[in-house]
Short mmCIF file of C-alpha atoms and ligand atoms in Angstrom, two decimals:
data_model
loop_
_atom_site.label_atom_id
_atom_site.label_comp_id
_atom_site.label_asym_id
_atom_site.label_seq_id
_atom_site.Cartn_x
_atom_site.Cartn_y
_atom_site.Cartn_z
CA MET Z 1 0.52 21.55 34.07
CA SER Z 2 -1.36 18.27 35.88
CA THR Z 3 -0.25 15.13 35.22
CA VAL Z 4 -2.38 13.84 33.04
CA GLU Z 5 -2.82 17.24 30.55
CA SER Z 6 0.98 16.56 30.51
CA PHE Z 7 0.51 12.41 29.11
CA ALA Z 8 -1.65 14.08 26.95
CA ALA Z 9 0.50 16.10 25.63
CA ALA Z 10 3.14 13.81 25.53
CA PRO Z 11 4.34 12.51 21.90
CA LYS Z 12 4.21 8.75 21.22
CA VAL Z 13 7.81 8.61 21.61
CA ARG Z 14 10.89 10.71 22.80
CA PHE Z 15 14.86 9.88 22.23
CA GLU Z 16 15.26 12.29 25.41
CA GLN Z 17 19.38 13.23 24.93
CA VAL Z 18 19.62 9.06 24.59
CA SER Z 19 23.63 7.64 23.65
CA LYS Z 20 24.38 4.62 23.15
CA ARG Z 21 27.94 2.68 24.23
CA PHE Z 22 28.94 -0.31 23.55
CA GLY Z 23 31.99 -2.75 25.31
CA GLN Z 24 34.13 -0.55 27.74
CA GLY Z 25 37.85 0.78 27.55
CA PRO Z 26 39.79 1.22 24.47
CA ASP Z 27 37.81 -1.43 22.78
CA ALA Z 28 34.51 0.30 23.38
CA VAL Z 29 32.51 1.93 20.02
CA GLN Z 30 30.40 5.17 20.95
CA ALA Z 31 26.82 4.41 18.62
CA LEU Z 32 25.11 7.46 19.09
CA GLU Z 33 26.00 10.75 21.13
CA PRO Z 34 23.45 11.90 23.69
CA ILE Z 35 20.40 12.05 20.43
CA SER Z 36 16.90 13.87 21.32
CA LEU Z 37 14.27 13.17 18.52
CA ASP Z 38 10.06 13.14 19.12
CA ILE Z 39 7.68 11.09 16.76
CA ALA Z 40 3.64 11.83 17.12
CA GLU Z 41 1.12 10.13 17.16
CA GLY Z 42 0.30 8.36 13.63
CA GLU Z 43 4.01 10.04 12.09
CA PHE Z 44 5.61 7.98 9.25
CA THR Z 45 9.12 8.63 10.80
CA CYS Z 46 11.95 7.27 7.96
CA LEU Z 47 15.58 7.30 9.79
CA LEU Z 48 18.61 8.05 6.68
CA GLY Z 49 22.55 7.74 7.71
CA PRO Z 50 25.34 5.92 6.59
CA SER Z 51 26.40 2.53 7.45
CA GLY Z 52 27.19 2.12 10.69
CA CYS Z 53 25.69 5.89 12.72
CA GLY Z 54 23.75 4.18 14.45
CA LYS Z 55 20.14 3.62 13.52
CA SER Z 56 19.87 -0.10 14.29
CA THR Z 57 21.30 0.99 17.53
CA LEU Z 58 17.78 3.58 17.84
CA LEU Z 59 15.37 1.10 16.61
CA ASN Z 60 16.66 -1.29 18.97
CA LEU Z 61 16.94 1.31 22.53
CA LEU Z 62 12.99 1.81 21.01
CA ALA Z 63 11.61 -2.43 21.08
CA GLY Z 64 13.52 -2.82 24.21
CA PHE Z 65 15.98 -4.58 23.24
CA GLU Z 66 19.01 -2.87 24.17
CA GLN Z 67 18.92 -0.16 27.27
CA PRO Z 68 20.49 3.77 26.35
CA THR Z 69 23.80 4.11 28.03
CA THR Z 70 22.26 7.74 29.17
CA GLY Z 71 19.20 9.33 28.64
CA ARG Z 72 15.47 7.59 28.53
CA VAL Z 73 12.84 6.52 25.48
CA LEU Z 74 9.81 7.10 26.39
CA MET Z 75 6.70 5.88 24.80
CA ASP Z 76 3.48 8.10 25.93
CA GLY Z 77 5.71 9.89 28.42
CA LEU Z 78 6.59 5.90 30.33
CA PRO Z 79 10.10 4.29 30.00
CA VAL Z 80 10.76 1.65 27.87
CA ARG Z 81 11.92 -1.18 29.82
CA GLY Z 82 11.94 -3.85 27.31
CA PRO Z 83 10.10 -5.19 24.42
CA ASP Z 84 5.99 -5.32 24.70
CA PRO Z 85 3.40 -6.23 21.85
CA ARG Z 86 2.88 -2.80 21.14
CA ARG Z 87 5.83 -2.26 18.95
CA GLY Z 88 5.98 -4.51 16.72
CA VAL Z 89 9.51 -5.02 14.69
CA VAL Z 90 10.23 -6.40 11.27
CA PHE Z 91 13.71 -6.95 10.09
CA GLN Z 92 15.38 -6.80 7.44
CA GLN Z 93 15.06 -10.58 6.35
CA GLY Z 94 13.81 -13.97 7.49
CA ALA Z 95 12.70 -13.85 10.97
CA LEU Z 96 9.68 -16.55 10.23
CA PHE Z 97 8.36 -20.26 11.41
CA THR Z 98 9.95 -22.17 8.71
CA TRP Z 99 7.86 -24.69 9.62
CA MET Z 100 4.29 -22.59 10.33
CA ASN Z 101 2.50 -22.07 7.13
CA VAL Z 102 1.81 -18.01 6.19
CA ARG Z 103 -1.52 -18.12 7.80
CA ASP Z 104 -0.12 -19.98 11.19
CA ASN Z 105 3.20 -17.76 11.36
CA VAL Z 106 0.61 -14.78 11.69
CA ALA Z 107 -2.06 -15.84 13.83
CA PHE Z 108 0.98 -16.59 16.05
CA GLY Z 109 1.38 -13.65 17.71
CA PRO Z 110 -2.81 -13.52 18.48
CA LEU Z 111 -2.78 -17.11 19.81
CA ALA Z 112 0.49 -16.13 21.82
CA THR Z 113 -1.15 -13.18 23.36
CA GLY Z 114 -4.28 -15.37 24.70
CA ARG Z 115 -6.81 -14.89 21.11
CA GLY Z 116 -8.74 -17.79 21.18
CA LYS Z 117 -8.37 -19.78 17.72
CA GLY Z 118 -11.12 -18.43 16.02
CA GLU Z 119 -9.94 -15.45 16.69
CA ALA Z 120 -6.67 -15.89 16.22
CA ALA Z 121 -7.00 -17.48 12.57
CA ARG Z 122 -9.79 -13.98 11.32
CA ILE Z 123 -7.27 -11.75 13.15
CA ALA Z 124 -4.06 -13.74 10.77
CA ALA Z 125 -7.02 -14.53 7.60
CA ARG Z 126 -7.73 -10.06 7.74
CA TYR Z 127 -3.46 -9.42 8.25
CA VAL Z 128 -3.09 -11.92 5.22
CA GLU Z 129 -5.74 -10.81 2.82
CA MET Z 130 -4.07 -6.93 3.48
CA VAL Z 131 -0.66 -7.54 2.54
CA GLY Z 132 -1.84 -9.37 -0.95
CA LEU Z 133 -1.23 -12.66 0.28
CA GLY Z 134 -4.47 -14.73 -0.05
CA ALA Z 135 -4.03 -17.32 -2.23
CA PHE Z 136 -0.79 -18.25 -0.04
CA ALA Z 137 -2.15 -18.41 3.29
CA THR Z 138 -0.98 -21.74 3.46
CA ARG Z 139 1.78 -22.05 2.46
CA TYR Z 140 5.72 -22.19 4.24
CA PRO Z 141 8.02 -20.04 3.90
CA TYR Z 142 10.01 -21.83 1.18
CA GLU Z 143 7.93 -21.50 -1.13
CA LEU Z 144 7.62 -17.67 -0.77
CA SER Z 145 9.37 -15.21 -2.40
CA GLY Z 146 11.87 -12.73 -0.57
CA GLY Z 147 8.89 -10.01 -0.93
CA MET Z 148 5.60 -12.30 -0.09
CA GLN Z 149 8.17 -12.79 2.73
CA GLN Z 150 8.57 -9.88 3.68
CA ARG Z 151 5.66 -9.10 3.07
CA VAL Z 152 4.48 -12.06 6.02
CA GLY Z 153 7.21 -10.27 8.22
CA ILE Z 154 5.20 -7.29 7.87
CA ALA Z 155 0.94 -8.90 8.11
CA ARG Z 156 2.71 -11.00 10.94
CA ALA Z 157 3.66 -7.13 12.74
CA LEU Z 158 0.83 -5.84 12.18
CA ALA Z 159 -1.78 -8.88 13.68
CA ASN Z 160 -0.61 -7.56 16.79
CA ASP Z 161 -1.94 -4.46 16.66
CA PRO Z 162 0.98 -2.59 17.88
CA GLU Z 163 0.47 0.94 18.17
CA ILE Z 164 3.99 1.15 16.84
CA LEU Z 165 6.01 -0.16 13.84
CA LEU Z 166 9.30 -0.81 14.47
CA MET Z 167 11.24 -1.64 10.59
CA ASP Z 168 14.86 -2.28 10.02
CA GLU Z 169 15.27 -1.45 6.54
CA PRO Z 170 12.34 -3.77 5.83
CA PHE Z 171 12.83 -3.79 2.05
CA ALA Z 172 16.87 -3.87 1.86
CA ALA Z 173 16.94 -7.97 -0.06
CA LEU Z 174 14.10 -6.62 -2.37
CA ASP Z 175 14.97 -5.95 -6.70
CA ALA Z 176 13.83 -2.67 -7.51
CA GLN Z 177 10.41 -3.51 -8.53
CA THR Z 178 8.66 -5.75 -5.84
CA ARG Z 179 9.97 -2.54 -3.72
CA GLU Z 180 8.02 -0.12 -4.92
CA LEU Z 181 5.48 -2.42 -5.53
CA LEU Z 182 5.60 -2.56 -1.79
CA GLN Z 183 6.74 0.32 -1.05
CA GLU Z 184 2.73 1.36 -2.35
CA GLU Z 185 1.32 -1.41 -0.50
CA ILE Z 186 2.66 0.64 3.01
CA ARG Z 187 1.56 3.23 1.54
CA ARG Z 188 -2.14 1.89 1.70
CA ILE Z 189 -1.27 -0.05 5.19
CA TRP Z 190 -0.37 2.90 6.69
CA GLN Z 191 -3.23 4.94 5.31
CA GLU Z 192 -5.85 2.88 6.22
CA THR Z 193 -4.34 2.20 9.88
CA ARG Z 194 -2.18 4.80 11.15
CA LYS Z 195 0.94 3.42 13.03
CA THR Z 196 3.31 4.86 14.19
CA VAL Z 197 5.72 3.79 12.23
CA LEU Z 198 9.87 3.94 12.16
CA TRP Z 199 11.38 3.22 9.82
CA ILE Z 200 14.86 2.76 8.71
CA THR Z 201 16.20 3.37 5.10
CA HIS Z 202 19.28 3.96 2.49
CA SER Z 203 17.01 5.13 -0.07
CA ILE Z 204 15.94 8.63 -0.26
CA ASP Z 205 13.36 7.77 -3.44
CA GLU Z 206 12.18 5.14 -0.30
CA ALA Z 207 11.76 8.13 2.89
CA LEU Z 208 10.64 10.30 0.31
CA PHE Z 209 7.76 8.38 -0.72
CA LEU Z 210 5.87 7.17 2.20
CA ALA Z 211 8.09 9.45 5.28
CA THR Z 212 5.88 12.07 6.77
CA HIS Z 213 9.03 13.01 9.05
CA ILE Z 214 12.14 12.31 7.39
CA VAL Z 215 15.36 12.35 10.32
CA VAL Z 216 19.03 12.42 8.48
CA MET Z 217 21.62 11.54 10.93
CA SER Z 218 25.44 12.24 11.03
CA ALA Z 219 28.09 9.15 10.92
CA ARG Z 220 28.90 7.31 13.87
CA PRO Z 221 28.45 8.70 17.01
CA GLY Z 222 25.17 9.21 15.73
CA ARG Z 223 23.63 12.56 15.67
CA ILE Z 224 20.54 14.28 14.26
CA LYS Z 225 21.62 16.39 11.15
CA ALA Z 226 18.68 17.43 10.13
CA SER Z 227 15.05 16.67 9.70
CA PHE Z 228 11.65 17.36 7.04
CA ARG Z 229 8.70 16.66 6.64
CA PRO Z 230 7.83 16.89 3.60
CA SER Z 231 4.42 18.55 2.55
CA PHE Z 232 4.27 16.70 -0.28
CA SER Z 233 3.55 13.37 1.77
CA HIS Z 234 1.56 11.16 0.75
CA SER Z 235 -0.12 12.41 -2.32
CA ALA Z 236 -1.92 10.60 -4.91
CA ASP Z 237 -0.37 12.84 -7.65
CA PRO Z 238 1.80 11.69 -9.81
CA ALA Z 239 3.60 14.46 -11.20
CA VAL Z 240 5.07 15.44 -7.19
CA VAL Z 241 8.35 13.75 -7.63
CA ALA Z 242 8.88 16.72 -10.46
CA SER Z 243 7.67 19.13 -7.84
CA PRO Z 244 10.32 22.27 -6.87
CA GLU Z 245 9.99 20.61 -3.50
CA PHE Z 246 10.29 17.50 -3.69
CA VAL Z 247 13.80 17.61 -6.20
CA ARG Z 248 14.74 20.15 -3.75
CA MET Z 249 14.54 17.49 -0.93
CA LYS Z 250 16.18 15.06 -2.50
CA ALA Z 251 19.23 16.99 -3.31
CA GLU Z 252 19.90 18.29 0.66
CA ILE Z 253 19.23 14.77 1.23
CA PHE Z 254 21.67 13.64 -1.20
CA GLY Z 255 24.02 16.21 -0.09
CA LEU Z 256 23.81 15.79 3.45
CA LEU Z 257 23.85 11.84 2.95
CA ARG Z 258 27.12 12.10 0.63
CA GLU Z 259 28.94 14.18 2.97
CA GLU Z 260 28.22 11.60 6.25
CA ALA Z 261 29.38 9.08 4.19
CA LEU Z 262 32.79 10.60 3.25
CA THR Z 263 33.18 11.03 6.85
CA ALA Z 264 32.24 7.69 7.72
CA GLN Z 265 34.62 6.53 5.07
CA ARG Z 266 37.38 8.15 6.24
CA GLN Z 267 36.61 6.92 9.63
CA GLU Z 268 37.27 3.61 9.02
CA GLY Z 269 40.50 4.33 6.83
CA VAL Z 270 41.85 5.54 9.93
CA ARG Z 271 40.55 2.59 11.56
N1 ATP M 301 26.00 -5.01 20.35
C1 ATP M 301 26.97 -4.33 19.75
N2 ATP M 301 28.13 -4.47 20.00
C2 ATP M 301 28.95 -3.78 19.68
N3 ATP M 301 28.57 -2.67 18.85
C3 ATP M 301 27.31 -2.21 18.58
C4 ATP M 301 26.39 -3.44 18.73
N4 ATP M 301 25.61 -3.86 17.76
C5 ATP M 301 26.36 -2.36 16.91
N5 ATP M 301 27.48 -2.02 18.13
C6 ATP M 301 28.58 -0.65 16.50
O1 ATP M 301 28.02 0.56 17.42
C7 ATP M 301 27.55 1.29 15.65
C8 ATP M 301 26.28 1.77 14.87
O2 ATP M 301 25.72 0.78 13.78
P1 ATP M 301 24.22 0.03 13.96
O3 ATP M 301 23.77 -1.54 13.84
O4 ATP M 301 23.06 0.95 14.77
O5 ATP M 301 24.39 0.93 12.69
P2 ATP M 301 23.85 1.40 11.29
O6 ATP M 301 23.25 2.90 10.89
O7 ATP M 301 22.68 0.79 11.63
O8 ATP M 301 24.58 0.91 10.20
P3 ATP M 301 23.42 0.22 8.63
O9 ATP M 301 23.45 0.83 8.28
O10 ATP M 301 24.77 -0.54 8.40
O11 ATP M 301 22.73 -0.95 8.67
C9 ATP M 301 28.18 0.46 14.50
O12 ATP M 301 30.11 1.08 14.77
C10 ATP M 301 28.32 -1.21 15.62
O13 ATP M 301 29.97 -1.18 14.44
MG1 MG M 302 21.73 -1.20 10.93
#
């Protein structure tokens, strides 16, 4: 295979035997065992796993915030060496500039990457609208609910037009109803933009609703325990939740996670 062909065939993201150990000596924590995982362009991958299994670590490695202890993280066939605007990160909460209104928060990235004022304003307006906050463009973060702040965070990440969106439990702090509405919004935005997404969640339902690819991790040190590609991904039919495949997959993931959560609990007990 020529170099050109091998690049063309490369997945958008490849974790190649990636492990991560924090610290040294007796206090060292092996967060991840060597993990290999491919993410194709345009895929919506949800990572599930018990607390402390290394999900955020995996995402931070792809974001470029951390470097692997062994192995390589590749984007388009090239190693990730640090943060890059081609990878947009949305944090669990906060991370907005409190002294800027919604529009300026969203325009910040485009301005910082050299867009002119007018263009940055147009980009900001588009994404503020996309996340349904058109009427709140001149409000400040303290004037917004938690769910609205999360939407600003999403608009802010999208405004940089990243190729990959990295979301670490973005809806964890939200109530169930807001969460469901935002899930629908994310699904619509993903269908519109077809970004490659890596999304961490503790909710099986959220993963089943959003993902084209579900990856279940084991208790620490994290490994990939199972992965699923639901055929009902993004079906518009609400009855899908009662389909045999949905019900079976949900039960299987529930069982896997329960097993791993028990292992994680035992590990904490022996500390
Ligand atoms: N910067 C760090 N320094 C030392 N240890 C760390 C660091 N970051 C993570 N760890 C450890 O690595 C392990 C995995 O942490 P990580 O945050 O990736 O888990 P997680 O799966 O995201 O958990 P949660 O679901 O609770 O968010 C944990 O044992 C954690 O204590
Ligand atoms: Mg985490």
